Coordinates of C-alpha atoms in Angstrom, one line a residue:
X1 CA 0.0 0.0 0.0
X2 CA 3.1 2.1 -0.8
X3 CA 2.0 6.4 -1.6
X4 CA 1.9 6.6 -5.3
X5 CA 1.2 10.6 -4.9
X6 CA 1.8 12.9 -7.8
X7 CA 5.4 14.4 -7.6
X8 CA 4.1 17.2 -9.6
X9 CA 4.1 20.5 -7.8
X10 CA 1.3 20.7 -5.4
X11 CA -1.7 23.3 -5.2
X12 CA -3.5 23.5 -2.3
X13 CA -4.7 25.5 0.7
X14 CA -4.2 25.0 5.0
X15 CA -7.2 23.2 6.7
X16 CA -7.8 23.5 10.7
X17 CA -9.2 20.5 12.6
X18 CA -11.9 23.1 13.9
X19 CA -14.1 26.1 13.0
X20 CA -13.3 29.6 14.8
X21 CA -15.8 28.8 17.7
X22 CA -13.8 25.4 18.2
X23 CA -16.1 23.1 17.0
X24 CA -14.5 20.3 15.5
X25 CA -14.9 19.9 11.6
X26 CA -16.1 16.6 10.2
X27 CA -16.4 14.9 7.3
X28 CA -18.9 16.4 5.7
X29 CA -17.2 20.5 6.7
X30 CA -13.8 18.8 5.3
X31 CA -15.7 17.2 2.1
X32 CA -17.4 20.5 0.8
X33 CA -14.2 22.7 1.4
X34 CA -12.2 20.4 -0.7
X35 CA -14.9 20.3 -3.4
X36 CA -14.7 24.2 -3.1
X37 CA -10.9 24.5 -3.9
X38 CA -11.2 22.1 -6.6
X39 CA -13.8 24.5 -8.5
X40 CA -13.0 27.6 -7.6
X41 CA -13.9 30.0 -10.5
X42 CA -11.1 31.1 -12.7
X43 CA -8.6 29.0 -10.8
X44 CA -7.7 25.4 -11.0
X45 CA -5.4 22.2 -9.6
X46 CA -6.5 23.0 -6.0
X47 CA -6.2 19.5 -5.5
X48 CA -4.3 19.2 -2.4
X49 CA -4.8 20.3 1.3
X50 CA -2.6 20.8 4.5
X51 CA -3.4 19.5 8.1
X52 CA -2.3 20.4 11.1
X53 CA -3.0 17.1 13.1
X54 CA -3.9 13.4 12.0
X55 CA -6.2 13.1 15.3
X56 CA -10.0 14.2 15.2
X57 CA -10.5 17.1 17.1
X58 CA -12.6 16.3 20.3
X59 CA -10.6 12.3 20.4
X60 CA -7.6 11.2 21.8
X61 CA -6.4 9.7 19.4
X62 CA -9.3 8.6 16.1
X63 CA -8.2 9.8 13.0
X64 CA -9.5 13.2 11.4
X65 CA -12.3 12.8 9.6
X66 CA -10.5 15.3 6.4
X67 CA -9.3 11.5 5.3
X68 CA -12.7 9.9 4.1
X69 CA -13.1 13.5 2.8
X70 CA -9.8 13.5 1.1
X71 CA -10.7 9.9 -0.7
X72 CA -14.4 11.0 -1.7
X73 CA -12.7 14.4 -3.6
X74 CA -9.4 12.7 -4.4
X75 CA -7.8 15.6 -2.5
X76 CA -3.8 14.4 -2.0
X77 CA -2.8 15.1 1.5
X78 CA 0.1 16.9 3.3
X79 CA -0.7 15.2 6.7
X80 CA 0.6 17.1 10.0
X81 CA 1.8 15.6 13.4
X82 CA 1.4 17.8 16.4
X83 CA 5.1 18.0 17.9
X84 CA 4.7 20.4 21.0
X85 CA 3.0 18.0 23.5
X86 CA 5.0 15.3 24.4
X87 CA 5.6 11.4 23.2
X88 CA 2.3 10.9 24.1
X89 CA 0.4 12.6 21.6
X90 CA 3.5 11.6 18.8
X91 CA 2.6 7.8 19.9
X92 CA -1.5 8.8 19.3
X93 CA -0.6 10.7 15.7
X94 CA 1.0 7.5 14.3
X95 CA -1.6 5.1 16.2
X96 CA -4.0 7.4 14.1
X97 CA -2.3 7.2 11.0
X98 CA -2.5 3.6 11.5
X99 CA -5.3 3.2 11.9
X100 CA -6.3 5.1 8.5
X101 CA -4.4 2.8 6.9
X102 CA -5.8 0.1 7.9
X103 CA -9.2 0.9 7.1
X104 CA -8.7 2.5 3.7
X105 CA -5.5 0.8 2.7
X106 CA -4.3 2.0 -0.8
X107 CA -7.1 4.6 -1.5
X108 CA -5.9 6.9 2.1
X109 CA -1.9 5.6 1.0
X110 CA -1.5 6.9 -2.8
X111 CA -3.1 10.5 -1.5
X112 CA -0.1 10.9 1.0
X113 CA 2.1 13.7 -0.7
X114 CA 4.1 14.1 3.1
X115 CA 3.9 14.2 6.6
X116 CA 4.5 17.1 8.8
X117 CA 5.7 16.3 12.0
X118 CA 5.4 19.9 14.3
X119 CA 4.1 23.1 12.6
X120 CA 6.3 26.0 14.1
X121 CA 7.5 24.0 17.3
X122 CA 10.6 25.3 16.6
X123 CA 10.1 29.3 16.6
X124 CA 7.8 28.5 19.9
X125 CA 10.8 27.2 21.4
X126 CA 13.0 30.4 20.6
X127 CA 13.7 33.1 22.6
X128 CA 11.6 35.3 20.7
X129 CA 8.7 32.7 20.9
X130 CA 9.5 32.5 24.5
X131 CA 9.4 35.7 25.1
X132 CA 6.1 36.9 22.6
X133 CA 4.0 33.8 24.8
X134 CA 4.0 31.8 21.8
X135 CA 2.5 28.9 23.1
X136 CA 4.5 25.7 24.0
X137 CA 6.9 24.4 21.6
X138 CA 9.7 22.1 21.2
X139 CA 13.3 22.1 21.0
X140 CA 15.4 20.8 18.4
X141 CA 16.1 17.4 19.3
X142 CA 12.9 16.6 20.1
X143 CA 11.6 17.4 17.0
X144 CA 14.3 15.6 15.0
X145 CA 13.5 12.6 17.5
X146 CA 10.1 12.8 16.2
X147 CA 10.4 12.6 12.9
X148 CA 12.6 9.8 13.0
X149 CA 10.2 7.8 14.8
X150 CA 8.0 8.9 11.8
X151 CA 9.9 7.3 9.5
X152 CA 10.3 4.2 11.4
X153 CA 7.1 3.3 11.4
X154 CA 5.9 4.3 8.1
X155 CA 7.2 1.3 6.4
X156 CA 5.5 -1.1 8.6
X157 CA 2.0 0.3 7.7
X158 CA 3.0 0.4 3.9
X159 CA 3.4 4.5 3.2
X160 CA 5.7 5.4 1.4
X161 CA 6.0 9.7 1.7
X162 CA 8.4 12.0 2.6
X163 CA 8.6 13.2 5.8
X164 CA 9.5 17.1 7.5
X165 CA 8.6 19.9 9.3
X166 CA 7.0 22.7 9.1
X167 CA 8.4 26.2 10.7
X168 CA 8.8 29.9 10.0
X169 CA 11.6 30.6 7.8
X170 CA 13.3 32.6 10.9
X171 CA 13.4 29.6 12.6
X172 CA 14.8 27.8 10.0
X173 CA 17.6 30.1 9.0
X174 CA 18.6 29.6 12.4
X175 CA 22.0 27.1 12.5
X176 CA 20.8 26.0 16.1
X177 CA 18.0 23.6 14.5
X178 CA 20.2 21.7 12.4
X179 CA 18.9 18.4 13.8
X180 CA 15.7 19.2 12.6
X181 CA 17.1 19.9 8.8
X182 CA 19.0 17.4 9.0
X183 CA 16.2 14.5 9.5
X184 CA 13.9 16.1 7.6
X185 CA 13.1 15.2 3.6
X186 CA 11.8 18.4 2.6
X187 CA 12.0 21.9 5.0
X188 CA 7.6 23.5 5.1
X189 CA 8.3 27.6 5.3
X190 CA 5.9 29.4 6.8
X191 CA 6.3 33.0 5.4
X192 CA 3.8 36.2 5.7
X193 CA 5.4 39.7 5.0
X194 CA 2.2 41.5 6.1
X195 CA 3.7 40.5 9.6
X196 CA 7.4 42.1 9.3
X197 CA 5.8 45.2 10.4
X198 CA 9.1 46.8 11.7
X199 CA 10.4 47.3 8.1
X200 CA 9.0 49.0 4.8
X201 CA 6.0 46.3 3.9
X202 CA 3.3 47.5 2.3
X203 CA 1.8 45.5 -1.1
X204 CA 4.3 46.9 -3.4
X205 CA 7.1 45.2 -1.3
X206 CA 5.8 42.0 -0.5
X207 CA 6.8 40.2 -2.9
X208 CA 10.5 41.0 -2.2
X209 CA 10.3 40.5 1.5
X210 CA 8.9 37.0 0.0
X211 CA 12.1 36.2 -2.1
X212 CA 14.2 37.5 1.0
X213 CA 12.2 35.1 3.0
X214 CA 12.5 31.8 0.6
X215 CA 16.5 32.8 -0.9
X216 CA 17.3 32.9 2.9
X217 CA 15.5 29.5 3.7
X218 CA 17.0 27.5 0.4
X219 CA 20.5 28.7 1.6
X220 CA 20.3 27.8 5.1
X221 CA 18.7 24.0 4.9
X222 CA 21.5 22.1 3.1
X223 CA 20.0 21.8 -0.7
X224 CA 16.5 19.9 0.9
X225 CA 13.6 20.9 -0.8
X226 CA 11.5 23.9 0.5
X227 CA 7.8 23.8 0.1
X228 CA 5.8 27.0 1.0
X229 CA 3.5 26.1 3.3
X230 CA 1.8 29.0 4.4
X231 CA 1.6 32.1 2.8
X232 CA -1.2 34.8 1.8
X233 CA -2.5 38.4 2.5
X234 CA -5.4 39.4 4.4
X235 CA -8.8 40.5 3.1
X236 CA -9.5 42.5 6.2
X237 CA -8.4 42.7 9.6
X238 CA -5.9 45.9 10.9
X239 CA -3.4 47.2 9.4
X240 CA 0.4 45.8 9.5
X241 CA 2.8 49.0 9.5
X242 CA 2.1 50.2 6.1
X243 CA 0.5 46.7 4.9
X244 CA -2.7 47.8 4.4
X245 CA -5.1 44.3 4.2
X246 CA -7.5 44.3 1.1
X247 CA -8.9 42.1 -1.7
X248 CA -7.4 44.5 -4.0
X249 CA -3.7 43.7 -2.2
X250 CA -4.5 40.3 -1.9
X251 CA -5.0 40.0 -5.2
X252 CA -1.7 41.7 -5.6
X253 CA 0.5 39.4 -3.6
X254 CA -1.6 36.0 -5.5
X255 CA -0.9 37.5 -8.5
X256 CA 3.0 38.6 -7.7
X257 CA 3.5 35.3 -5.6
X258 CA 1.2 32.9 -6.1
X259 CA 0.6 33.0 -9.9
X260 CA 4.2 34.3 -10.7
X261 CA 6.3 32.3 -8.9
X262 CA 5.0 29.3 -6.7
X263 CA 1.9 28.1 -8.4
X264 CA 3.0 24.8 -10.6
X265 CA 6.6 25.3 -9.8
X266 CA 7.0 24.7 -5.7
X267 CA 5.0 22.9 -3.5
X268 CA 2.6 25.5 -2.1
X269 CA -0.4 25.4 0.0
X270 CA -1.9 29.0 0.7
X271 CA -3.2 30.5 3.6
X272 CA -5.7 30.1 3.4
X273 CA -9.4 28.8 1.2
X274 CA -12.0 30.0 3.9
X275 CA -11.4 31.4 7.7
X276 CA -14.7 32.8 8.2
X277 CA -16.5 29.4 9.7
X278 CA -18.4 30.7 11.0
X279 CA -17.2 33.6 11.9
X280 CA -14.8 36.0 10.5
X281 CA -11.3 36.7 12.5
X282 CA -9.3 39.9 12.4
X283 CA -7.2 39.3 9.8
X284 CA -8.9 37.0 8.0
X285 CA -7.0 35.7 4.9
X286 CA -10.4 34.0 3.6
X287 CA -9.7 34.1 -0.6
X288 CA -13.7 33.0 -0.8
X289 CA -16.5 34.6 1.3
X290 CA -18.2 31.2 1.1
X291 CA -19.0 28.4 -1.2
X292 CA -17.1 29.1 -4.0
X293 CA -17.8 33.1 -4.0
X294 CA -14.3 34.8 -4.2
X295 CA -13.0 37.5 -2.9
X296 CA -11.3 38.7 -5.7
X297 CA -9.8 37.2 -9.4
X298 CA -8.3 33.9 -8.6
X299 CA -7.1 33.6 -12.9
X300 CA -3.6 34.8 -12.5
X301 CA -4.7 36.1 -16.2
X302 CA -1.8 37.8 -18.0
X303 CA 0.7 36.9 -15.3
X304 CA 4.3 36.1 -16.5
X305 CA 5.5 33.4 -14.8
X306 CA 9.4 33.4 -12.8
X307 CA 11.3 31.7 -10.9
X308 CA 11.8 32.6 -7.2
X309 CA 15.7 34.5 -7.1
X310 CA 17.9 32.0 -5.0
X311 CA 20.8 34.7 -4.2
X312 CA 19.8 37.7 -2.1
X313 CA 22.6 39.7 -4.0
X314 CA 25.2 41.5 -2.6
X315 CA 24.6 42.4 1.4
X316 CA 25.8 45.9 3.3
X317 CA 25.5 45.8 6.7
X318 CA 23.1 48.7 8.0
X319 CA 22.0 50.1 11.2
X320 CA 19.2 48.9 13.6
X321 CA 16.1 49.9 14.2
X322 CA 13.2 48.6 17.2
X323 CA 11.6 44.6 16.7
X324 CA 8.0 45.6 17.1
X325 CA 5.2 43.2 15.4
X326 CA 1.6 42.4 15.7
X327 CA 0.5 39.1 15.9
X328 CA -0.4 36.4 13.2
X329 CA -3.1 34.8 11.5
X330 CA -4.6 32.5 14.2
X331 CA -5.1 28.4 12.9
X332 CA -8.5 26.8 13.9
X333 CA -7.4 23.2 15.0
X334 CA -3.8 24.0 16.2
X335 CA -4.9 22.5 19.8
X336 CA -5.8 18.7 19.9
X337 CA -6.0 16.3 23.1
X338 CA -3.2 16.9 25.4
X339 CA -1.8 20.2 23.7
X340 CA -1.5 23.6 26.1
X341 CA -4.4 25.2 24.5
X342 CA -5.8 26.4 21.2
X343 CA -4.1 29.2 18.7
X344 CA -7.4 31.5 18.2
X345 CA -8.4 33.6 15.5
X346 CA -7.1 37.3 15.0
X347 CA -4.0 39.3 16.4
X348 CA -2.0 39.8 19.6
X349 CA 0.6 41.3 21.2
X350 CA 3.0 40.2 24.3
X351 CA 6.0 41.7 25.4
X352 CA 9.1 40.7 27.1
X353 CA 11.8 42.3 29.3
X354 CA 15.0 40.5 27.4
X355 CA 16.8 43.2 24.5
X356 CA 18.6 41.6 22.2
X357 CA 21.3 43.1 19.1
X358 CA 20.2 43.4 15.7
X359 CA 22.4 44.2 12.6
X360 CA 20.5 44.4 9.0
X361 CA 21.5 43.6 6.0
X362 CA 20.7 45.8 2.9
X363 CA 21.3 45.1 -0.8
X364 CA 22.5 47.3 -3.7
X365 CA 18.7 48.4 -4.2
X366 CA 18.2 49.5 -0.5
X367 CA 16.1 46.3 0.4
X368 CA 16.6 44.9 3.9
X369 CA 17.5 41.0 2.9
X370 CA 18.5 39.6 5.9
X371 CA 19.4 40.5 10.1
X372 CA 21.8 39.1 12.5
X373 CA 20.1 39.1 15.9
X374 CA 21.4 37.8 19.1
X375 CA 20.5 37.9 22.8
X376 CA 22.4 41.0 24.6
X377 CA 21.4 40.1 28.6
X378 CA 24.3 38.2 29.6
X379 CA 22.8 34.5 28.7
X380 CA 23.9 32.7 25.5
X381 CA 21.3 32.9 22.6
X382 CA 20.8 31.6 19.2
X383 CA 21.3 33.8 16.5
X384 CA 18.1 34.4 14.3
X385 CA 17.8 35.7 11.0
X386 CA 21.5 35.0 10.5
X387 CA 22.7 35.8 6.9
X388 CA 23.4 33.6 3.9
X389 CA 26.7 32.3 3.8
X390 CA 28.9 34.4 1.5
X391 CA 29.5 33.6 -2.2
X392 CA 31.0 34.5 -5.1
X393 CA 27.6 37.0 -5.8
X394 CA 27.1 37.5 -2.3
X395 CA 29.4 39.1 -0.3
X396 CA 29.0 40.5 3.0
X397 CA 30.8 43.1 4.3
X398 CA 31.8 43.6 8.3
X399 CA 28.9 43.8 10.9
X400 CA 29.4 47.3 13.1
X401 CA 27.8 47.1 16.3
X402 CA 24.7 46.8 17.0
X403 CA 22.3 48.6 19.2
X404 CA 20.1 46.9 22.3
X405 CA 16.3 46.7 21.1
X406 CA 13.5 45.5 22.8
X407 CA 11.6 42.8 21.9
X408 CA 7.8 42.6 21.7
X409 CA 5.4 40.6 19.9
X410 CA 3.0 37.1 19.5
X411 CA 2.6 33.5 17.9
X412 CA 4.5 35.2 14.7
X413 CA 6.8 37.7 16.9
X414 CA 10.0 35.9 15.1
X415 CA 9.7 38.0 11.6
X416 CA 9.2 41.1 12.4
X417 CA 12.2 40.9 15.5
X418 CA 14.2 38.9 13.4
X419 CA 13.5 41.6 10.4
X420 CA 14.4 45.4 12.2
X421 CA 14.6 47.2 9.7
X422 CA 17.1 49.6 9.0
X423 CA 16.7 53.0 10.6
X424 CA 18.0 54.7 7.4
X425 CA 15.8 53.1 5.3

């Protein structure tokens, strides 16, 4: 019952195991929202869906009803583990998994694209996450651990799929989770510049900060495949620094990052189909209102399609400026039994008494492209946002000294710390 799943690029959107008043989904909620991408107007190959968890919300360990959905729509699945909890619930995912398997055999196996063990464990687990109240995560080790009891076990059940971990790109740039590269088959970046509200990032930037985001990833993971797994703009909700949300800017950064660059050509699964259900969180990155009524043009109609830039040019260190962010979209689901709670719906902020030093990086064109950042209280710290390692087209030139910034923020508090922008920008 080996996974026979397309090794095309894949199209899909993020699913939560529960609507935004916690209600678990089932089979049926699952069922029409994958009908829904696969026939949304203008826009097709939406074939494929994310999940955060294998387990049923509201069990301890049956698994999540999106899987009898997923073999009614033929929807391939990106299947996620939940990594911040303990063994416990690890043991319960694969007994889940398992258990699928076992009742569905070969039509559940060939619609396994990969397994996620963990979905931003890592950046929880950071000092930033630490300090923004994240939420509990897991360190490095741990998570490697994980997925190495992942791949033990998947031969015995017959699925055959690669199998990673999903985090922010600052976490992943970050040489202290190397153990978690290392075991991982492919490297899920989590990337939303309508959070790195400490630098320029309004719409006509985005998709730069994006680039920054995936050329900084792709050079810090070892040549393992990166898959975007979330991305997307908001539709509504407050505004980010000078990210303004919008259909009319989402529609900007689908058409500039979606359709010309990662649609067909990376692994991508957007953030997100529908978060209004039922109701409608601040931001809300929704791109249909319900059913299949969009929010804006899904066509990518007279979009030239490019290939993502892989070398963030030639870096000049600049000066520093304050880490100040909002918070991030909020993923219905992200609690099952035996996590710490549940990520809501909408924006935050936390703060934290720690200061840490941050050093930008600019290129030739003025645009911030990567930040060293480390921990300036006396106790040792990780570096985040570290810079790509020189090349022959990227050179960087001596770091000055930074200054001492404080640190505020929530659930996404890593990209806009790890991104100060540069004060004379």
């Amino acid at each position: 019952m080996a996974s026979t799943a397309s090794a095309a690029a894949l199209k899909g959107f993020n699913y939560g195991a529960t609507h935004t008043d916690n209600s678990p989904m089932v089979q049926s909620d699952f069922q029409t929202l994958f009908q829904n991408a696969q026939n949304l107007p203008g826009a097709s190959g939406f074939t494929s869906a994310r999940l955060y968890t294998t387990i049923q919300a509201g069990t301890a360990s049956d698994f999540t009803q999106a899987i009898p959905a997923a073999i009614a729509t033929k929807t391939q699945l990106l299947l996620g583990m939940w990594a911040s909890s303990g063994q416990t619930t690890i043991t319960n995912e694969l007994n889940a998994l398992k258990a699928a398997v076992q009742q569905y055999g070969s039509s559940f196996t060939n619609l396994i694209v990969g397994i996620s063990v963990g979905s931003e464990d890592l950046y929880r687990d950071s000092v930033l996450g630490v300090q923004a109240n994240a939420g509990v995560g897991a360190d490095p080790s741990v998570v490697a651990n994980y997925i190495t009891q992942v791949k033990s076990s998947l031969s015995g059940i017959g699925v055959s799929a690669p199998v990673g971990h999903v985090d922010t790109w600052t976490a992943w740039v970050n040489s202290s989770v190397s153990a978690v590269t290392q075991a991982s088959d492919f490297i899920g970046m989590d990337a939303y510049p309508y959070f790195q509200s400490t630098m320029a990032n309004g719409i006509s930037v985005n998709k730069e900060l994006f680039d920054s985001a995936y050329a900084q990833t792709k050079a810090a993971v070892g040549g393992k495949p990166v898959w975007v797994t979330e991305t997307g703009f908001p539709v509504s909700g407050p505004q980010s620094n000078q990210a303004t949300p919008s259909p009319q800017n989402a529609k900007t950064y689908w058409d500039q990052v979606g359709c010309g660059e990662l649609f067909g050509q990376i692994n991508t699964f957007w953030y997100t189909l529908q978060d209004a259900l039922p109701t409608t969180p601040s931001p809300s990155f929704g791109v249909v209102a319900s059913g299949t009524t969009l929010l804006f043009d899904l066509s990518c109609s007279n979009i030239t399609t490019s290939a993502i830039p892989t070398s963030t040019g030639s870096l000049t260190a600049g000066s520093t400026a304050t880490a100040t962010d909002a918070g991030s979209p909020g993923i219905s689901g992200h609690s099952i039994p035996g996590a710490s709670g549940t990520a809501g719906s909408g924006s935050g902020s936390g703060s934290g008494s720690n200061t840490y030093t941050v050093v930008t990086y600019t290129n030739s064109a003025g645009v911030t492209m990567a930040t060293s950042m480390a921990l300036s209280n006396g106790t040792s710290a990780p570096t985040v946002g570290t810079p790509v390692a020189p090349t022959a087209t990227n050179s960087i030139s001596t770091v000055p000294s930074g200054a001492a910034v404080a640190n505020t923020g929530s659930f996404f508090g890593a990209i806009g710390a790890a991104l100060a922008v540069a004060a004379a920008l």
